[in-house]
Amino acid sequence: GMLELEGRAPVEVPALVSGVDIVGIVHDHPIGVSAEGRLGPWPPDARRATDGFAPEPDELAVALHRTHEALPDAVLAVAGHGVPTDDDAWHDHLIARSLDRVQEAVADIGLAGYFHDSGVDGYEWALGFGARRGLLRRDRTRRPAATTFASAAG
């Protein structure tokens, strides 16, 4: 029921208390914070995706369960999740593991849905066309993860 932005006075918004049907979570990767306050991949020695971060599907499960603990009465959905990489085999492996975590969350906490980000390789705000994260290539041919995704949704 409260909207708070840094540098501004809090604003009461009573409609926020009950005006949300589904709480969406966007998740790509865990982020580490150094002693100096710099953000970076976690763990620091893990394999990195095109964006320089280290995707870890188990962290998606942690984020979902922590959100459920904080909002036990909310209906949750993964509103966006993806991995930017040119390595189709690794992409498929990570998506398969992520979908395993999603199916577990459906059973454990009643997760309502999952939206992959994105369906088609496109333009990434920081990386241009160099970060392939879609289930389909820009020419609309399937990446291996598209078949994995379709099988899990099946």
mmCIF file with all atom_site columns, C-alpha atoms in Angstrom:
data_model
loop_
_atom_site.group_PDB
_atom_site.id
_atom_site.type_symbol
_atom_site.label_atom_id
_atom_site.label_alt_id
_atom_site.label_comp_id
_atom_site.label_asym_id
_atom_site.label_entity_id
_atom_site.label_seq_id
_atom_site.pdbx_PDB_ins_code
_atom_site.Cartn_x
_atom_site.Cartn_y
_atom_site.Cartn_z
_atom_site.occupancy
_atom_site.B_iso_or_equiv
_atom_site.pdbx_formal_charge
_atom_site.auth_seq_id
_atom_site.auth_comp_id
_atom_site.auth_asym_id
_atom_site.auth_atom_id
_atom_site.pdbx_PDB_model_num
ATOM 1   C CA . GLY A 1 1   ? 0.000  0.000   0.000   1.00 0.00 ? 1   GLY A CA 1
ATOM 2   C CA . MET A 1 2   ? 3.014  2.309   -0.085  1.00 0.00 ? 2   MET A CA 1
ATOM 3   C CA . LEU A 1 3   ? 5.014  3.570   -3.049  1.00 0.00 ? 3   LEU A CA 1
ATOM 4   C CA . GLU A 1 4   ? 8.531  4.615   -2.111  1.00 0.00 ? 4   GLU A CA 1
ATOM 5   C CA . LEU A 1 5   ? 11.152 6.095   -4.438  1.00 0.00 ? 5   LEU A CA 1
ATOM 6   C CA . GLU A 1 6   ? 14.592 7.230   -3.366  1.00 0.00 ? 6   GLU A CA 1
ATOM 7   C CA . GLY A 1 7   ? 14.716 10.970  -2.832  1.00 0.00 ? 7   GLY A CA 1
ATOM 8   C CA . ARG A 1 8   ? 10.935 11.358  -2.629  1.00 0.00 ? 8   ARG A CA 1
ATOM 9   C CA . ALA A 1 9   ? 8.403  11.207  0.152   1.00 0.00 ? 9   ALA A CA 1
ATOM 10  C CA . PRO A 1 10  ? 6.484  7.902   0.427   1.00 0.00 ? 10  PRO A CA 1
ATOM 11  C CA . VAL A 1 11  ? 3.018  7.951   -1.125  1.00 0.00 ? 11  VAL A CA 1
ATOM 12  C CA . GLU A 1 12  ? 0.155  5.856   0.203   1.00 0.00 ? 12  GLU A CA 1
ATOM 13  C CA . VAL A 1 13  ? -1.595 3.923   -2.546  1.00 0.00 ? 13  VAL A CA 1
ATOM 14  C CA . PRO A 1 14  ? -4.248 1.749   -0.881  1.00 0.00 ? 14  PRO A CA 1
ATOM 15  C CA . ALA A 1 15  ? -5.171 0.074   -4.191  1.00 0.00 ? 15  ALA A CA 1
ATOM 16  C CA . LEU A 1 16  ? -1.730 -1.580  -4.273  1.00 0.00 ? 16  LEU A CA 1
ATOM 17  C CA . VAL A 1 17  ? -2.688 -3.711  -1.282  1.00 0.00 ? 17  VAL A CA 1
ATOM 18  C CA . SER A 1 18  ? -5.350 -5.724  -3.092  1.00 0.00 ? 18  SER A CA 1
ATOM 19  C CA . GLY A 1 19  ? -5.111 -4.472  -6.675  1.00 0.00 ? 19  GLY A CA 1
ATOM 20  C CA . VAL A 1 20  ? -2.642 -7.072  -7.908  1.00 0.00 ? 20  VAL A CA 1
ATOM 21  C CA . ASP A 1 21  ? -3.923 -10.404 -9.223  1.00 0.00 ? 21  ASP A CA 1
ATOM 22  C CA . ILE A 1 22  ? -0.546 -11.964 -9.975  1.00 0.00 ? 22  ILE A CA 1
ATOM 23  C CA . VAL A 1 23  ? 2.921  -10.994 -8.781  1.00 0.00 ? 23  VAL A CA 1
ATOM 24  C CA . GLY A 1 24  ? 5.436  -11.426 -11.583 1.00 0.00 ? 24  GLY A CA 1
ATOM 25  C CA . ILE A 1 25  ? 9.107  -12.152 -11.040 1.00 0.00 ? 25  ILE A CA 1
ATOM 26  C CA . VAL A 1 26  ? 11.754 -11.471 -13.677 1.00 0.00 ? 26  VAL A CA 1
ATOM 27  C CA . HIS A 1 27  ? 14.903 -13.511 -13.127 1.00 0.00 ? 27  HIS A CA 1
ATOM 28  C CA . ASP A 1 28  ? 18.034 -14.101 -15.180 1.00 0.00 ? 28  ASP A CA 1
ATOM 29  C CA . HIS A 1 29  ? 20.929 -14.738 -12.827 1.00 0.00 ? 29  HIS A CA 1
ATOM 30  C CA . PRO A 1 30  ? 22.267 -14.195 -9.317  1.00 0.00 ? 30  PRO A CA 1
ATOM 31  C CA . ILE A 1 31  ? 24.341 -11.073 -8.731  1.00 0.00 ? 31  ILE A CA 1
ATOM 32  C CA . GLY A 1 32  ? 27.305 -10.843 -6.364  1.00 0.00 ? 32  GLY A CA 1
ATOM 33  C CA . VAL A 1 33  ? 28.263 -7.668  -4.540  1.00 0.00 ? 33  VAL A CA 1
ATOM 34  C CA . SER A 1 34  ? 31.965 -7.050  -3.787  1.00 0.00 ? 34  SER A CA 1
ATOM 35  C CA . ALA A 1 35  ? 33.253 -5.513  -0.562  1.00 0.00 ? 35  ALA A CA 1
ATOM 36  C CA . GLU A 1 36  ? 33.547 -2.259  -2.531  1.00 0.00 ? 36  GLU A CA 1
ATOM 37  C CA . GLY A 1 37  ? 29.875 -2.430  -3.543  1.00 0.00 ? 37  GLY A CA 1
ATOM 38  C CA . ARG A 1 38  ? 30.465 -3.418  -7.183  1.00 0.00 ? 38  ARG A CA 1
ATOM 39  C CA . LEU A 1 39  ? 28.025 -5.792  -8.846  1.00 0.00 ? 39  LEU A CA 1
ATOM 40  C CA . GLY A 1 40  ? 29.274 -8.851  -10.675 1.00 0.00 ? 40  GLY A CA 1
ATOM 41  C CA . PRO A 1 41  ? 28.540 -12.485 -11.505 1.00 0.00 ? 41  PRO A CA 1
ATOM 42  C CA . TRP A 1 42  ? 27.931 -14.981 -8.717  1.00 0.00 ? 42  TRP A CA 1
ATOM 43  C CA . PRO A 1 43  ? 29.738 -17.161 -8.160  1.00 0.00 ? 43  PRO A CA 1
ATOM 44  C CA . PRO A 1 44  ? 32.666 -15.185 -9.592  1.00 0.00 ? 44  PRO A CA 1
ATOM 45  C CA . ASP A 1 45  ? 34.319 -18.227 -11.189 1.00 0.00 ? 45  ASP A CA 1
ATOM 46  C CA . ALA A 1 46  ? 31.146 -19.644 -12.806 1.00 0.00 ? 46  ALA A CA 1
ATOM 47  C CA . ARG A 1 47  ? 30.623 -19.901 -16.546 1.00 0.00 ? 47  ARG A CA 1
ATOM 48  C CA . ARG A 1 48  ? 29.290 -16.625 -17.885 1.00 0.00 ? 48  ARG A CA 1
ATOM 49  C CA . ALA A 1 49  ? 26.626 -15.860 -20.441 1.00 0.00 ? 49  ALA A CA 1
ATOM 50  C CA . THR A 1 50  ? 26.941 -13.177 -23.134 1.00 0.00 ? 50  THR A CA 1
ATOM 51  C CA . ASP A 1 51  ? 25.845 -10.497 -20.638 1.00 0.00 ? 51  ASP A CA 1
ATOM 52  C CA . GLY A 1 52  ? 28.801 -11.345 -18.366 1.00 0.00 ? 52  GLY A CA 1
ATOM 53  C CA . PHE A 1 53  ? 26.689 -12.903 -15.631 1.00 0.00 ? 53  PHE A CA 1
ATOM 54  C CA . ALA A 1 54  ? 26.460 -16.517 -14.469 1.00 0.00 ? 54  ALA A CA 1
ATOM 55  C CA . PRO A 1 55  ? 22.988 -18.016 -14.961 1.00 0.00 ? 55  PRO A CA 1
ATOM 56  C CA . GLU A 1 56  ? 22.025 -20.572 -12.321 1.00 0.00 ? 56  GLU A CA 1
ATOM 57  C CA . PRO A 1 57  ? 18.569 -22.190 -12.495 1.00 0.00 ? 57  PRO A CA 1
ATOM 58  C CA . ASP A 1 58  ? 18.601 -23.146 -8.807  1.00 0.00 ? 58  ASP A CA 1
ATOM 59  C CA . GLU A 1 59  ? 18.636 -19.423 -7.998  1.00 0.00 ? 59  GLU A CA 1
ATOM 60  C CA . LEU A 1 60  ? 15.324 -19.057 -9.840  1.00 0.00 ? 60  LEU A CA 1
ATOM 61  C CA . ALA A 1 61  ? 13.858 -21.571 -7.385  1.00 0.00 ? 61  ALA A CA 1
ATOM 62  C CA . VAL A 1 62  ? 15.339 -19.646 -4.443  1.00 0.00 ? 62  VAL A CA 1
ATOM 63  C CA . ALA A 1 63  ? 13.847 -16.381 -5.724  1.00 0.00 ? 63  ALA A CA 1
ATOM 64  C CA . LEU A 1 64  ? 10.430 -17.974 -6.163  1.00 0.00 ? 64  LEU A CA 1
ATOM 65  C CA . HIS A 1 65  ? 10.410 -19.553 -2.707  1.00 0.00 ? 65  HIS A CA 1
ATOM 66  C CA . ARG A 1 66  ? 11.608 -16.369 -0.997  1.00 0.00 ? 66  ARG A CA 1
ATOM 67  C CA . THR A 1 67  ? 8.955  -14.340 -2.779  1.00 0.00 ? 67  THR A CA 1
ATOM 68  C CA . HIS A 1 68  ? 6.338  -16.884 -1.728  1.00 0.00 ? 68  HIS A CA 1
ATOM 69  C CA . GLU A 1 69  ? 7.545  -16.644 1.881   1.00 0.00 ? 69  GLU A CA 1
ATOM 70  C CA . ALA A 1 70  ? 7.290  -12.841 1.763   1.00 0.00 ? 70  ALA A CA 1
ATOM 71  C CA . LEU A 1 71  ? 3.906  -12.877 -0.006  1.00 0.00 ? 71  LEU A CA 1
ATOM 72  C CA . PRO A 1 72  ? 2.272  -16.162 1.033   1.00 0.00 ? 72  PRO A CA 1
ATOM 73  C CA . ASP A 1 73  ? -1.188 -15.185 -0.230  1.00 0.00 ? 73  ASP A CA 1
ATOM 74  C CA . ALA A 1 74  ? -0.034 -13.899 -3.617  1.00 0.00 ? 74  ALA A CA 1
ATOM 75  C CA . VAL A 1 75  ? -0.334 -15.794 -6.863  1.00 0.00 ? 75  VAL A CA 1
ATOM 76  C CA . LEU A 1 76  ? 3.151  -15.868 -8.395  1.00 0.00 ? 76  LEU A CA 1
ATOM 77  C CA . ALA A 1 77  ? 4.355  -16.189 -11.988 1.00 0.00 ? 77  ALA A CA 1
ATOM 78  C CA . VAL A 1 78  ? 7.730  -15.951 -13.677 1.00 0.00 ? 78  VAL A CA 1
ATOM 79  C CA . ALA A 1 79  ? 7.166  -12.866 -15.835 1.00 0.00 ? 79  ALA A CA 1
ATOM 80  C CA . GLY A 1 80  ? 10.486 -13.136 -17.649 1.00 0.00 ? 80  GLY A CA 1
ATOM 81  C CA . HIS A 1 81  ? 13.431 -15.508 -17.618 1.00 0.00 ? 81  HIS A CA 1
ATOM 82  C CA . GLY A 1 82  ? 16.145 -16.180 -20.151 1.00 0.00 ? 82  GLY A CA 1
ATOM 83  C CA . VAL A 1 83  ? 19.806 -16.788 -20.839 1.00 0.00 ? 83  VAL A CA 1
ATOM 84  C CA . PRO A 1 84  ? 21.782 -14.820 -23.436 1.00 0.00 ? 84  PRO A CA 1
ATOM 85  C CA . THR A 1 85  ? 24.272 -17.173 -25.096 1.00 0.00 ? 85  THR A CA 1
ATOM 86  C CA . ASP A 1 86  ? 25.346 -18.363 -28.537 1.00 0.00 ? 86  ASP A CA 1
ATOM 87  C CA . ASP A 1 87  ? 26.053 -21.840 -27.161 1.00 0.00 ? 87  ASP A CA 1
ATOM 88  C CA . ASP A 1 88  ? 22.855 -23.695 -28.078 1.00 0.00 ? 88  ASP A CA 1
ATOM 89  C CA . ALA A 1 89  ? 23.743 -26.824 -26.080 1.00 0.00 ? 89  ALA A CA 1
ATOM 90  C CA . TRP A 1 90  ? 24.392 -24.815 -22.888 1.00 0.00 ? 90  TRP A CA 1
ATOM 91  C CA . HIS A 1 91  ? 21.274 -22.696 -23.510 1.00 0.00 ? 91  HIS A CA 1
ATOM 92  C CA . ASP A 1 92  ? 19.176 -25.853 -23.846 1.00 0.00 ? 92  ASP A CA 1
ATOM 93  C CA . HIS A 1 93  ? 20.742 -27.344 -20.696 1.00 0.00 ? 93  HIS A CA 1
ATOM 94  C CA . LEU A 1 94  ? 20.035 -24.201 -18.651 1.00 0.00 ? 94  LEU A CA 1
ATOM 95  C CA . ILE A 1 95  ? 16.471 -23.878 -19.932 1.00 0.00 ? 95  ILE A CA 1
ATOM 96  C CA . ALA A 1 96  ? 15.788 -27.554 -19.151 1.00 0.00 ? 96  ALA A CA 1
ATOM 97  C CA . ARG A 1 97  ? 17.095 -27.115 -15.586 1.00 0.00 ? 97  ARG A CA 1
ATOM 98  C CA . SER A 1 98  ? 15.102 -23.899 -15.205 1.00 0.00 ? 98  SER A CA 1
ATOM 99  C CA . LEU A 1 99  ? 11.921 -25.612 -16.352 1.00 0.00 ? 99  LEU A CA 1
ATOM 100 C CA . ASP A 1 100 ? 12.561 -28.390 -13.811 1.00 0.00 ? 100 ASP A CA 1
ATOM 101 C CA . ARG A 1 101 ? 12.678 -25.697 -11.105 1.00 0.00 ? 101 ARG A CA 1
ATOM 102 C CA . VAL A 1 102 ? 9.478  -24.158 -12.510 1.00 0.00 ? 102 VAL A CA 1
ATOM 103 C CA . GLN A 1 103 ? 7.645  -27.498 -12.411 1.00 0.00 ? 103 GLN A CA 1
ATOM 104 C CA . GLU A 1 104 ? 8.789  -27.992 -8.819  1.00 0.00 ? 104 GLU A CA 1
ATOM 105 C CA . ALA A 1 105 ? 7.502  -24.509 -7.947  1.00 0.00 ? 105 ALA A CA 1
ATOM 106 C CA . VAL A 1 106 ? 4.134  -25.315 -9.524  1.00 0.00 ? 106 VAL A CA 1
ATOM 107 C CA . ALA A 1 107 ? 3.847  -28.278 -7.145  1.00 0.00 ? 107 ALA A CA 1
ATOM 108 C CA . ASP A 1 108 ? 5.435  -26.615 -4.093  1.00 0.00 ? 108 ASP A CA 1
ATOM 109 C CA . ILE A 1 109 ? 4.014  -23.089 -4.104  1.00 0.00 ? 109 ILE A CA 1
ATOM 110 C CA . GLY A 1 110 ? 1.347  -23.093 -6.821  1.00 0.00 ? 110 GLY A CA 1
ATOM 111 C CA . LEU A 1 111 ? 3.335  -21.094 -9.355  1.00 0.00 ? 111 LEU A CA 1
ATOM 112 C CA . ALA A 1 112 ? 0.776  -19.837 -11.875 1.00 0.00 ? 112 ALA A CA 1
ATOM 113 C CA . GLY A 1 113 ? 2.910  -19.491 -14.989 1.00 0.00 ? 113 GLY A CA 1
ATOM 114 C CA . TYR A 1 114 ? 6.210  -18.993 -16.738 1.00 0.00 ? 114 TYR A CA 1
ATOM 115 C CA . PHE A 1 115 ? 7.093  -16.623 -19.568 1.00 0.00 ? 115 PHE A CA 1
ATOM 116 C CA . HIS A 1 116 ? 10.392 -17.122 -21.354 1.00 0.00 ? 116 HIS A CA 1
ATOM 117 C CA . ASP A 1 117 ? 12.250 -13.947 -22.299 1.00 0.00 ? 117 ASP A CA 1
ATOM 118 C CA . SER A 1 118 ? 12.265 -13.847 -25.207 1.00 0.00 ? 118 SER A CA 1
ATOM 119 C CA . GLY A 1 119 ? 10.537 -15.964 -27.796 1.00 0.00 ? 119 GLY A CA 1
ATOM 120 C CA . VAL A 1 120 ? 12.692 -14.683 -30.646 1.00 0.00 ? 120 VAL A CA 1
ATOM 121 C CA . ASP A 1 121 ? 16.301 -13.487 -30.557 1.00 0.00 ? 121 ASP A CA 1
ATOM 122 C CA . GLY A 1 122 ? 16.115 -9.730  -30.690 1.00 0.00 ? 122 GLY A CA 1
ATOM 123 C CA . TYR A 1 123 ? 17.723 -6.537  -29.619 1.00 0.00 ? 123 TYR A CA 1
ATOM 124 C CA . GLU A 1 124 ? 19.160 -6.357  -26.106 1.00 0.00 ? 124 GLU A CA 1
ATOM 125 C CA . TRP A 1 125 ? 19.323 -2.848  -24.678 1.00 0.00 ? 125 TRP A CA 1
ATOM 126 C CA . ALA A 1 126 ? 22.949 -3.153  -23.557 1.00 0.00 ? 126 ALA A CA 1
ATOM 127 C CA . LEU A 1 127 ? 24.266 -5.723  -26.052 1.00 0.00 ? 127 LEU A CA 1
ATOM 128 C CA . GLY A 1 128 ? 22.456 -4.973  -29.314 1.00 0.00 ? 128 GLY A CA 1
ATOM 129 C CA . PHE A 1 129 ? 21.852 -7.992  -31.520 1.00 0.00 ? 129 PHE A CA 1
ATOM 130 C CA . GLY A 1 130 ? 24.840 -9.844  -30.033 1.00 0.00 ? 130 GLY A CA 1
ATOM 131 C CA . ALA A 1 131 ? 22.996 -11.459 -27.116 1.00 0.00 ? 131 ALA A CA 1
ATOM 132 C CA . ARG A 1 132 ? 20.892 -14.366 -28.325 1.00 0.00 ? 132 ARG A CA 1
ATOM 133 C CA . ARG A 1 133 ? 18.360 -15.303 -25.654 1.00 0.00 ? 133 ARG A CA 1
ATOM 134 C CA . GLY A 1 134 ? 15.314 -16.401 -27.629 1.00 0.00 ? 134 GLY A CA 1
ATOM 135 C CA . LEU A 1 135 ? 13.870 -19.836 -28.216 1.00 0.00 ? 135 LEU A CA 1
ATOM 136 C CA . LEU A 1 136 ? 13.888 -18.994 -31.924 1.00 0.00 ? 136 LEU A CA 1
ATOM 137 C CA . ARG A 1 137 ? 16.672 -17.411 -33.955 1.00 0.00 ? 137 ARG A CA 1
ATOM 138 C CA . ARG A 1 138 ? 16.000 -14.119 -35.715 1.00 0.00 ? 138 ARG A CA 1
ATOM 139 C CA . ASP A 1 139 ? 15.278 -16.061 -38.921 1.00 0.00 ? 139 ASP A CA 1
ATOM 140 C CA . ARG A 1 140 ? 12.585 -17.919 -36.880 1.00 0.00 ? 140 ARG A CA 1
ATOM 141 C CA . THR A 1 141 ? 14.342 -21.298 -36.908 1.00 0.00 ? 141 THR A CA 1
ATOM 142 C CA . ARG A 1 142 ? 14.172 -23.192 -33.647 1.00 0.00 ? 142 ARG A CA 1
ATOM 143 C CA . ARG A 1 143 ? 17.022 -23.297 -31.199 1.00 0.00 ? 143 ARG A CA 1
ATOM 144 C CA . PRO A 1 144 ? 17.279 -26.642 -29.329 1.00 0.00 ? 144 PRO A CA 1
ATOM 145 C CA . ALA A 1 145 ? 15.778 -25.059 -26.206 1.00 0.00 ? 145 ALA A CA 1
ATOM 146 C CA . ALA A 1 146 ? 12.540 -24.437 -28.129 1.00 0.00 ? 146 ALA A CA 1
ATOM 147 C CA . THR A 1 147 ? 11.955 -28.179 -28.337 1.00 0.00 ? 147 THR A CA 1
ATOM 148 C CA . THR A 1 148 ? 12.818 -28.587 -24.647 1.00 0.00 ? 148 THR A CA 1
ATOM 149 C CA . PHE A 1 149 ? 10.431 -25.758 -23.780 1.00 0.00 ? 149 PHE A CA 1
ATOM 150 C CA . ALA A 1 150 ? 7.621  -27.231 -25.904 1.00 0.00 ? 150 ALA A CA 1
ATOM 151 C CA . SER A 1 151 ? 8.105  -30.675 -24.319 1.00 0.00 ? 151 SER A CA 1
ATOM 152 C CA . ALA A 1 152 ? 7.894  -29.233 -20.804 1.00 0.00 ? 152 ALA A CA 1
ATOM 153 C CA . ALA A 1 153 ? 4.756  -27.252 -21.662 1.00 0.00 ? 153 ALA A CA 1
ATOM 154 C CA . GLY A 1 154 ? 3.236  -30.263 -23.383 1.00 0.00 ? 154 GLY A CA 1
#
